[in-house]
């Protein structure tokens, strides 16, 4: 499985280091499989065993474990100054704590995972409703609590514990960090490390999803709320939205042997599944808006092709999208997760391309005629299928490798593919990340978008079935174009930027330099910054003011960063 990446490193380092390299890569892959996170930073109490080497886990297994963890967790708003020790002493009275961490989002919070759900019941026993204005409160009790410290009522921050940020670092800070590296491969892996979801952020995502499930359970006690999309598919960037799906499929009468008498539930009849979905989401929208602490700005977008509720959960800072049913999206999440686990280069390239596209205004947080991150990810996967030898297999090939337990038909569409990565043989492609990034830009600089469609099921381009400027066939709904929203201006903009980027990477002049952004850092400079791209194309050196203003865009630099900036400013001074 790891052979292609091993070969790639062999190419760079020489045969002598093959064994060490292979071991490193395999341990890298093992560490990342099943969690997709950087090593845990969450505080762990002594007898935690999570440092044991991780085995491969399917997305379903990861979901089950994380959901169970989330049900044993609470979110606590820290109203007053408190020491970590006092905090732990107080909470430990209610049972063993497995993990906890502190963070900031419109206030200071702690996410705490107990060892047992009985601890949550014990916390609820102790919690009171604020006396001062209890008559003005909605009497809905949730696992979001508030901890007051009467001995220090006038302070507002946690004093002795660093609050962990839940957002990605500023782009200028990233550019400056990448510029200090020696190779483009290092820059690409460093970008993934900076942007990928952290262990804490993943925990918070599952916890918020579990809090939403508590709301939906008031009507449908047997339902579950599942995460899908980039929160769990391996390609999530800090700050990405929280895609959730209300799963009502588990609600069914028990199948018993029928005698002469049988008892059935009486249920209302409806004309279509879409109508039920709209009604359910509408009612849950009311509950989220009026009962769920911390939720604001609830929008019911019920006439969309896939009806949804959108709201902001302030205590976590997540923008949440809640859909219902939407089974095919869960399949595409599983597929993307599988591809992200096949070869480390898949995630790295997707992160690099998505970050480049965001910096260049190709993608946007607001919806419109832009290319979406999901479309871009499919474009990267398609590109990797076309390499010689291919880095990842086609979806049809994954279907051929499927076993009986992988069979899946959703709404008449065959969504079968193998779920166990270890059954997927890979060919030994040895291309470096730099080569692949350059190859991606080159590939799409000349792609025949006017005539051809992208199809990851076949891994080859197909004739388009309509005149959409960009046609990316939905992997599980072949009649749908994932990028139907994209207009000609946007696809032309994308092609132009690909041409410019491949040109810049192929110019040998883009050498490592501590005094100017180079390589990937250069590609992340926003195209809107007047003259920067133009100047760079002509091979000009950056002005001192330009570099300083770029570096100063980063707020609250660390000690190391301050020193680095001084060095950069000093060396710029000496060269201008
Ligand atoms: N999806 C889909 N078909 C689409 C759009 C989305 O199947 N036309 C599914 C994909 O599984 C996608 C998920 O819905 O991953 C969530 O969509 P979205 O939030 O737009 O994309 P993400 O992959 O989550 O990326 P981002 O980080 O931008 O949120
Ligand atoms: Mg998303």
Coordinates of C-alpha atoms in Angstrom, one line a residue, residues 95-424:
X95 CA -16.4 10.8 37.9
X96 CA -13.2 10.0 35.9
X97 CA -12.3 12.5 33.2
X98 CA -10.7 11.0 30.1
X99 CA -9.8 14.2 28.1
X100 CA -10.4 17.9 28.3
X101 CA -9.2 21.0 26.6
X102 CA -9.9 24.8 26.8
X103 CA -10.6 27.1 23.9
X104 CA -12.0 30.4 23.0
X105 CA -15.0 31.3 20.9
X106 CA -17.2 34.3 22.0
X107 CA -15.9 33.4 25.5
X108 CA -13.8 30.8 27.2
X109 CA -14.9 27.2 27.1
X110 CA -13.8 23.7 28.2
X111 CA -14.8 20.5 26.4
X112 CA -14.7 17.6 28.8
X113 CA -15.0 13.9 28.1
X114 CA -15.9 11.7 31.1
X115 CA -15.3 8.0 31.3
X116 CA -18.9 7.3 31.9
X117 CA -22.3 8.8 31.0
X118 CA -23.3 8.5 34.7
X119 CA -21.0 11.5 35.3
X120 CA -23.2 13.6 33.1
X121 CA -26.2 12.6 35.1
X122 CA -24.3 13.5 38.3
X123 CA -23.4 17.0 36.8
X124 CA -27.0 17.5 36.0
X125 CA -28.0 16.7 39.6
X126 CA -25.7 19.4 40.8
X127 CA -26.4 22.1 38.2
X128 CA -28.9 24.8 39.0
X129 CA -30.9 27.3 37.0
X130 CA -29.6 30.8 37.4
X131 CA -31.8 32.5 40.1
X132 CA -31.3 36.0 38.9
X133 CA -33.5 35.8 35.8
X134 CA -34.8 32.2 35.7
X135 CA -38.2 33.4 34.7
X136 CA -36.7 34.6 31.4
X137 CA -35.1 31.4 30.4
X138 CA -36.3 28.6 28.1
X139 CA -36.4 25.6 30.5
X140 CA -34.5 23.3 28.1
X141 CA -31.5 21.6 29.8
X142 CA -28.6 20.6 27.6
X143 CA -25.1 19.4 28.0
X144 CA -23.9 23.0 27.7
X145 CA -23.2 24.2 31.1
X146 CA -21.7 27.3 32.7
X147 CA -19.2 27.3 35.5
X148 CA -19.1 30.3 37.8
X149 CA -16.4 31.0 40.4
X150 CA -17.8 33.2 43.1
X151 CA -14.4 33.7 44.7
X152 CA -13.2 35.6 41.6
X153 CA -16.4 37.0 40.0
X154 CA -14.8 40.0 38.3
X155 CA -12.3 38.3 36.2
X156 CA -13.2 36.9 32.8
X157 CA -10.4 34.7 31.5
X158 CA -8.9 31.4 32.4
X159 CA -5.7 32.4 34.1
X160 CA -3.2 29.7 33.8
X161 CA -4.0 27.6 30.8
X162 CA -3.4 28.5 27.1
X163 CA -6.7 28.6 25.3
X164 CA -6.4 26.6 22.1
X165 CA -7.4 28.4 19.0
X166 CA -9.9 26.6 16.8
X167 CA -9.2 28.5 13.6
X168 CA -6.5 28.2 11.1
X169 CA -3.5 30.5 11.1
X170 CA -3.6 33.7 9.1
X171 CA -2.6 33.2 5.4
X172 CA 0.2 35.8 5.8
X173 CA 1.6 33.9 8.7
X174 CA 1.5 30.7 6.7
X175 CA 3.2 32.3 3.7
X176 CA 6.0 33.5 5.9
X177 CA 6.3 30.0 7.5
X178 CA 6.4 28.3 4.1
X179 CA 8.9 30.7 2.7
X180 CA 11.5 29.6 5.3
X181 CA 11.4 26.0 4.1
X182 CA 13.8 24.5 1.7
X183 CA 11.7 22.4 -0.7
X184 CA 8.3 22.7 -2.3
X185 CA 7.5 19.2 -0.9
X186 CA 8.2 20.4 2.6
X187 CA 6.0 23.5 2.0
X188 CA 3.1 21.3 0.9
X189 CA 3.3 18.9 3.9
X190 CA 3.7 21.9 6.2
X191 CA 0.6 23.5 4.8
X192 CA -1.4 20.4 5.5
X193 CA -0.1 20.3 9.1
X194 CA -1.0 23.9 9.6
X195 CA -4.5 23.7 8.2
X196 CA -5.8 20.2 9.0
X197 CA -8.3 19.6 11.7
X198 CA -6.7 19.1 15.1
X199 CA -7.7 16.3 17.6
X200 CA -9.5 19.0 19.7
X201 CA -11.4 20.4 16.8
X202 CA -12.6 17.0 15.7
X203 CA -13.8 16.3 19.3
X204 CA -15.6 19.6 19.3
X205 CA -17.3 18.8 15.9
X206 CA -18.6 15.4 17.2
X207 CA -19.7 17.1 20.5
X208 CA -21.7 19.8 18.7
X209 CA -23.3 17.1 16.5
X210 CA -24.2 15.2 19.6
X211 CA -25.8 18.3 21.1
X212 CA -27.9 18.7 17.9
X213 CA -28.9 15.1 18.2
X214 CA -30.2 15.8 21.7
X215 CA -32.6 18.4 20.2
X216 CA -33.8 16.2 17.4
X217 CA -34.3 13.3 19.9
X218 CA -37.1 15.3 21.5
X219 CA -39.2 14.3 18.5
X220 CA -37.4 11.3 17.2
X221 CA -35.7 9.4 20.1
X222 CA -34.4 6.7 17.8
X223 CA -32.8 9.1 15.2
X224 CA -29.1 9.8 14.9
X225 CA -27.3 12.9 13.6
X226 CA -24.2 12.0 11.7
X227 CA -21.3 14.2 10.5
X228 CA -20.4 14.1 6.8
X229 CA -18.4 16.2 4.4
X230 CA -15.0 17.7 5.1
X231 CA -15.3 17.4 8.9
X232 CA -14.8 13.6 8.5
X233 CA -13.6 12.9 4.9
X234 CA -9.9 13.7 5.6
X235 CA -9.9 17.0 3.7
X236 CA -11.3 19.3 6.4
X237 CA -9.5 22.6 7.1
X238 CA -9.8 24.3 10.4
X239 CA -12.8 26.6 10.2
X240 CA -14.7 24.5 7.6
X241 CA -18.4 24.2 8.1
X242 CA -20.1 21.4 10.0
X243 CA -22.2 19.2 7.7
X244 CA -24.7 17.1 9.6
X245 CA -27.4 14.6 8.5
X246 CA -30.4 13.6 10.4
X247 CA -30.7 9.9 9.9
X248 CA -34.3 8.6 10.4
X249 CA -33.7 5.3 8.6
X250 CA -33.2 3.5 12.0
X251 CA -36.8 4.2 12.9
X252 CA -38.8 1.1 12.2
X253 CA -41.3 -1.2 13.9
X254 CA -39.7 -4.4 15.1
X255 CA -40.2 -7.3 12.7
X256 CA -42.0 -10.0 14.7
X257 CA -43.6 -13.2 13.7
X258 CA -47.1 -12.4 12.7
X259 CA -49.9 -14.3 14.4
X260 CA -53.6 -13.7 13.7
X261 CA -53.5 -10.5 15.6
X262 CA -50.9 -7.9 14.8
X263 CA -50.3 -4.4 16.2
X264 CA -49.1 -1.7 13.9
X265 CA -48.1 2.0 14.4
X266 CA -50.6 4.4 13.0
X267 CA -48.7 7.0 11.0
X268 CA -49.6 10.0 8.8
X269 CA -49.2 9.4 5.1
X270 CA -47.4 11.9 2.8
X271 CA -47.0 12.3 -0.9
X272 CA -43.2 12.3 -1.1
X273 CA -40.1 11.9 1.0
X274 CA -39.0 15.4 0.2
X275 CA -42.2 16.8 1.8
X276 CA -41.5 14.9 5.0
X277 CA -37.9 16.1 5.0
X278 CA -39.1 19.7 4.6
X279 CA -41.6 19.3 7.5
X280 CA -39.2 17.7 9.8
X281 CA -36.4 20.2 9.2
X282 CA -38.9 23.0 9.6
X283 CA -39.9 21.8 13.0
X284 CA -36.3 21.0 14.1
X285 CA -35.3 24.5 12.9
X286 CA -37.8 26.0 15.4
X287 CA -36.4 23.9 18.2
X288 CA -32.8 24.8 17.3
X289 CA -33.6 28.5 17.1
X290 CA -35.7 28.7 20.3
X291 CA -34.2 25.9 22.5
X292 CA -30.6 25.2 21.7
X293 CA -28.2 27.4 23.7
X294 CA -25.7 29.2 21.6
X295 CA -27.4 28.7 18.2
X296 CA -28.0 31.9 16.2
X297 CA -29.1 33.0 12.8
X298 CA -31.2 29.9 11.9
X299 CA -32.1 29.8 8.2
X300 CA -34.5 27.3 6.8
X301 CA -33.4 26.6 3.2
X302 CA -36.2 24.1 2.4
X303 CA -36.6 24.6 -1.3
X304 CA -33.0 23.7 -2.2
X305 CA -32.4 20.4 -4.1
X306 CA -31.3 19.1 -0.8
X307 CA -33.4 20.9 1.9
X308 CA -31.3 22.1 4.9
X309 CA -31.1 24.2 8.1
X310 CA -28.2 26.6 8.4
X311 CA -27.2 28.2 11.7
X312 CA -24.2 29.4 13.6
X313 CA -23.3 27.6 16.8
X314 CA -21.5 30.4 18.7
X315 CA -19.9 28.4 21.5
X316 CA -17.9 26.4 19.0
X317 CA -17.8 28.9 16.2
X318 CA -19.0 26.4 13.6
X319 CA -21.4 27.2 10.8
X320 CA -23.7 24.2 10.8
X321 CA -25.7 22.8 7.9
X322 CA -28.3 20.1 8.9
X323 CA -29.9 18.0 6.2
X324 CA -32.1 15.0 6.5
X325 CA -31.8 11.7 4.6
X326 CA -29.2 12.8 2.0
X327 CA -27.8 9.2 2.0
X328 CA -25.7 9.6 -1.2
X329 CA -23.7 12.4 0.4
X330 CA -22.7 10.0 3.2
X331 CA -21.5 7.6 0.5
X332 CA -19.4 10.2 -1.2
X333 CA -17.9 11.2 2.2
X334 CA -16.9 7.5 2.7
X335 CA -15.4 7.4 -0.8
X336 CA -13.3 10.6 -0.2
X337 CA -12.2 9.3 3.2
X338 CA -11.0 6.1 1.5
X339 CA -9.1 8.0 -1.2
X340 CA -7.5 10.2 1.5
X341 CA -6.2 7.1 3.3
X342 CA -4.8 5.4 0.2
X343 CA -1.6 7.5 -0.2
X344 CA -0.5 10.5 1.9
X345 CA 0.0 12.5 -1.4
X346 CA -3.7 12.6 -1.9
X347 CA -4.4 14.7 1.2
X348 CA -1.4 16.9 0.7
X349 CA -2.3 17.7 -2.9
X350 CA -5.9 18.4 -2.0
X351 CA -4.9 20.7 0.8
X352 CA -2.4 22.6 -1.4
X353 CA -4.9 23.0 -4.3
X354 CA -7.8 24.0 -2.0
X355 CA -5.6 26.6 -0.2
X356 CA -4.3 27.9 -3.5
X357 CA -7.9 28.2 -4.9
X358 CA -9.1 30.0 -1.7
X359 CA -6.2 32.5 -1.8
X360 CA -6.8 33.2 -5.5
X361 CA -10.6 33.8 -5.0
X362 CA -11.5 30.6 -7.1
X363 CA -13.5 29.3 -4.1
X364 CA -15.5 31.4 -1.7
X365 CA -17.2 30.9 1.7
X366 CA -20.5 32.3 0.2
X367 CA -22.3 30.3 -2.4
X368 CA -22.4 31.5 -6.0
X369 CA -21.0 30.6 -9.4
X370 CA -17.7 29.6 -7.9
X371 CA -16.0 26.2 -8.0
X372 CA -16.7 24.5 -4.6
X373 CA -14.1 22.6 -2.5
X374 CA -16.0 19.4 -3.2
X375 CA -15.6 19.9 -7.0
X376 CA -11.9 20.8 -6.6
X377 CA -11.3 17.6 -4.6
X378 CA -12.9 15.6 -7.4
X379 CA -10.7 17.4 -9.9
X380 CA -7.6 16.5 -7.9
X381 CA -8.7 12.8 -7.6
X382 CA -9.4 12.6 -11.3
X383 CA -5.9 14.1 -12.0
X384 CA -4.3 11.5 -9.7
X385 CA -6.2 8.7 -11.6
X386 CA -4.7 9.9 -14.9
X387 CA -1.0 9.7 -13.8
X388 CA 1.1 7.0 -15.3
X389 CA 1.1 4.8 -13.3
X390 CA -2.1 6.0 -11.5
X391 CA -1.7 7.1 -7.9
X392 CA -5.3 6.1 -7.0
X393 CA -7.7 3.7 -8.7
X394 CA -11.0 4.5 -10.4
X395 CA -14.3 4.1 -8.7
X396 CA -15.2 1.3 -11.0
X397 CA -12.0 -0.5 -9.9
X398 CA -13.0 0.0 -6.3
X399 CA -16.4 -1.5 -7.1
X400 CA -14.8 -4.6 -8.6
X401 CA -12.8 -5.1 -5.3
X402 CA -15.9 -4.9 -3.2
X403 CA -17.0 -7.8 -1.0
X404 CA -20.6 -8.8 -0.1
X405 CA -20.7 -6.5 3.0
X406 CA -19.8 -3.5 0.7
X407 CA -22.9 -3.9 -1.5
X408 CA -25.0 -0.7 -1.4
X409 CA -27.9 0.6 -3.5
X410 CA -29.3 4.0 -2.6
X411 CA -32.4 5.4 -4.4
X412 CA -31.7 3.0 -7.3
X413 CA -28.1 4.0 -7.7
X414 CA -25.3 1.5 -7.2
X415 CA -23.0 2.9 -4.5
X416 CA -20.9 -0.2 -4.0
X417 CA -17.2 0.1 -3.5
X418 CA -14.6 -1.7 -1.3
X419 CA -14.3 -0.2 2.2
X420 CA -11.1 -1.9 3.4
X421 CA -8.0 0.0 2.2
X422 CA -5.8 -3.0 2.7
X423 CA -7.6 -4.8 -0.2
X424 CA -6.6 -2.1 -2.7

